[in-house]
Amino acid sequence: MRRLLVSLALSLATVSAWAAQPTVGDQAPDYKLQDQKGEWHTLASDTKKGEWLVLYFYPKDFTAGCTTEVCTYRDDTVKLHKAGAQVLGVSLDDVKSHAEFAEKYHVPFPLLSDADSAVATRYGVLTDHNGQKYAKRETFLISPQGKIAKVYKDVDPEKNSGQVLADLAELKKGA
């Protein structure tokens, strides 16, 4: 019975996190996280340059899908910068893991450590599988004003960067 109650509580926590996910037009939830170099990032510091922000959450460093995704974003970094966007990856891995991952795959953008899962919870992407917590693979495109402009669910690691680039072009046309 106790196990059932614990399982139910975890399921409700996951549903609660999902329900709290910000949607298009909402103010993006703030964060204060360290990157692979130990530098701190906040929403205010990352949007102060008047750039769009691609905040993508991923489950785990060094896994197949996450490696594909980070390399695709790495390869599209110049295009994204030309489109006026900066990229930040976020997972529950620690700073050391991010540093090793970034070094191995020559990642030119910050990978943020959300080791206590507070930011994944605020963005509604925290999930659990067999007792293992991780961030779902979802991306948030945030306007220079700090508003959610687009939410990408069930992200394809090979295609997400291209989707973001296409949507940035459309959003900038409409502005």
Coordinates of C-alpha atoms in Angstrom, one line a residue:
M1 CA 0.0 0.0 0.0
R2 CA 2.8 2.4 0.9
R3 CA 4.5 1.7 -2.5
L4 CA 1.2 2.5 -4.3
L5 CA 0.9 5.8 -2.4
V6 CA 4.4 6.8 -3.2
S7 CA 3.9 5.9 -6.8
L8 CA 0.7 7.8 -6.9
A9 CA 2.4 10.8 -5.3
L10 CA 5.2 10.7 -7.9
S11 CA 2.6 10.5 -10.7
L12 CA 0.7 13.5 -9.3
A13 CA 3.9 15.4 -9.0
T14 CA 4.7 14.7 -12.7
V15 CA 1.2 15.7 -13.8
S16 CA 1.4 18.8 -11.6
A17 CA 4.7 19.8 -13.2
W18 CA 3.2 19.2 -16.7
A19 CA 0.2 21.2 -15.9
A20 CA 2.4 24.1 -14.8
Q21 CA 4.2 24.2 -18.1
P22 CA 4.4 27.8 -19.5
T23 CA 2.6 28.3 -22.8
V24 CA 2.9 30.8 -25.7
G25 CA 2.6 34.3 -24.5
D26 CA 3.5 33.5 -20.9
Q27 CA 6.5 35.1 -19.2
A28 CA 9.3 32.5 -19.3
P29 CA 10.1 31.1 -15.8
D30 CA 13.3 32.5 -14.4
Y31 CA 16.4 30.4 -13.7
K32 CA 19.8 30.6 -12.1
L33 CA 22.0 27.8 -13.3
Q34 CA 25.7 27.1 -13.9
D35 CA 27.1 26.1 -17.3
Q36 CA 29.9 23.7 -18.1
K37 CA 32.5 26.5 -17.4
G38 CA 31.0 27.3 -14.0
E39 CA 29.5 30.5 -15.2
W40 CA 26.0 31.5 -13.9
H41 CA 23.1 32.2 -16.2
T42 CA 19.7 33.8 -15.5
L43 CA 16.8 34.5 -17.8
A44 CA 17.5 38.3 -17.4
S45 CA 21.2 37.9 -18.2
D46 CA 20.5 35.6 -21.2
T47 CA 17.8 37.9 -22.8
K48 CA 19.5 41.3 -22.0
K49 CA 21.2 41.3 -25.4
G50 CA 17.9 41.6 -27.2
E51 CA 18.3 38.2 -28.7
W52 CA 15.9 35.3 -29.0
L53 CA 16.7 32.4 -26.6
V54 CA 16.5 28.7 -27.5
L55 CA 16.2 26.9 -24.2
Y56 CA 16.2 23.2 -24.9
F57 CA 15.9 20.5 -22.3
Y58 CA 17.3 17.1 -22.8
P59 CA 17.5 13.9 -20.7
K60 CA 21.1 12.9 -20.3
D61 CA 24.7 13.7 -21.5
F62 CA 26.3 11.1 -23.7
T63 CA 23.1 9.3 -24.7
A64 CA 22.4 8.7 -28.3
G65 CA 19.5 11.1 -28.8
C66 CA 21.1 13.8 -26.7
T67 CA 24.4 13.6 -28.5
T68 CA 22.5 13.9 -31.8
E69 CA 20.7 16.9 -30.6
V70 CA 23.7 18.8 -29.1
C71 CA 25.7 18.1 -32.3
T72 CA 22.8 19.4 -34.5
Y73 CA 22.5 22.6 -32.5
R74 CA 26.3 22.9 -32.5
D75 CA 26.3 22.6 -36.3
D76 CA 23.6 25.2 -36.7
T77 CA 25.0 27.6 -34.1
V78 CA 26.2 30.1 -36.8
K79 CA 22.8 30.1 -38.5
L80 CA 21.0 30.6 -35.2
H81 CA 23.3 33.5 -34.2
K82 CA 22.6 35.1 -37.6
A83 CA 18.9 34.7 -36.9
G84 CA 19.4 36.6 -33.6
A85 CA 19.2 33.6 -31.3
Q86 CA 21.4 32.1 -28.7
V87 CA 21.2 28.5 -27.6
L88 CA 21.2 27.0 -24.1
G89 CA 20.9 23.3 -23.3
V90 CA 19.6 22.1 -19.9
S91 CA 19.6 18.8 -18.2
L92 CA 19.8 17.4 -14.7
D93 CA 23.4 16.4 -15.2
D94 CA 26.1 18.1 -13.1
V95 CA 28.5 20.8 -14.3
K96 CA 31.4 18.2 -14.5
S97 CA 29.3 16.0 -16.8
H98 CA 28.4 19.0 -19.0
A99 CA 32.1 20.0 -19.2
E100 CA 33.1 16.5 -20.4
F101 CA 30.2 16.3 -22.8
A102 CA 30.9 19.8 -24.2
E103 CA 34.6 19.1 -24.6
K104 CA 34.1 15.8 -26.3
Y105 CA 31.6 17.2 -28.9
H106 CA 33.0 20.7 -29.2
V107 CA 29.8 22.4 -28.0
P108 CA 30.1 26.2 -28.4
F109 CA 27.1 27.2 -26.3
P110 CA 26.3 26.8 -22.6
L111 CA 25.0 23.6 -21.2
L112 CA 23.2 24.4 -17.9
S113 CA 23.1 22.1 -14.9
D114 CA 19.7 21.8 -13.3
A115 CA 21.0 19.2 -10.8
D116 CA 18.2 19.9 -8.3
S117 CA 15.5 19.8 -11.1
A118 CA 14.0 23.1 -10.0
V119 CA 14.0 24.6 -13.4
A120 CA 12.8 21.5 -15.2
T121 CA 9.9 21.5 -12.7
R122 CA 9.1 25.2 -13.4
Y123 CA 9.1 24.5 -17.2
G124 CA 6.9 21.4 -16.7
V125 CA 9.5 19.0 -18.3
L126 CA 10.5 17.0 -15.2
T127 CA 9.6 13.4 -15.6
D128 CA 10.3 10.1 -13.9
H129 CA 10.9 6.6 -15.3
N130 CA 11.4 3.7 -12.9
G131 CA 12.4 6.1 -10.1
Q132 CA 15.0 7.9 -12.4
K133 CA 14.2 11.7 -12.8
Y134 CA 15.2 13.5 -16.0
A135 CA 14.1 16.4 -18.2
K136 CA 11.8 15.5 -21.1
R137 CA 13.2 16.5 -24.5
E138 CA 11.3 19.8 -25.1
T139 CA 12.4 23.2 -26.3
F140 CA 11.2 26.7 -25.5
L141 CA 11.8 29.6 -27.9
I142 CA 11.8 32.7 -25.8
S143 CA 11.5 36.2 -27.2
P144 CA 13.9 39.0 -26.4
Q145 CA 11.2 40.3 -24.0
G146 CA 11.3 37.1 -22.1
K147 CA 8.0 35.7 -23.3
I148 CA 7.4 32.1 -24.5
A149 CA 7.1 32.4 -28.3
K150 CA 7.0 28.6 -29.1
V151 CA 7.0 25.3 -27.3
Y152 CA 8.3 22.2 -29.0
K153 CA 7.1 18.9 -27.4
D154 CA 8.3 15.4 -28.3
V155 CA 11.3 16.9 -30.0
D156 CA 13.1 15.0 -32.8
P157 CA 16.8 15.5 -31.9
E158 CA 17.8 15.7 -35.6
K159 CA 15.1 18.2 -36.7
N160 CA 14.5 20.5 -33.7
S161 CA 17.2 23.0 -34.6
G162 CA 15.9 23.3 -38.2
Q163 CA 12.3 23.8 -36.8
V164 CA 13.5 26.6 -34.5
L165 CA 15.3 28.3 -37.4
A166 CA 12.2 28.1 -39.6
D167 CA 10.0 29.4 -36.8
L168 CA 12.4 32.2 -36.0
A169 CA 12.2 33.4 -39.6
E170 CA 8.3 33.4 -39.4
L171 CA 8.1 35.1 -36.0
K172 CA 10.5 37.8 -37.1
K173 CA 8.4 38.4 -40.3
G174 CA 5.3 38.9 -38.1
A175 CA 7.0 41.2 -35.7

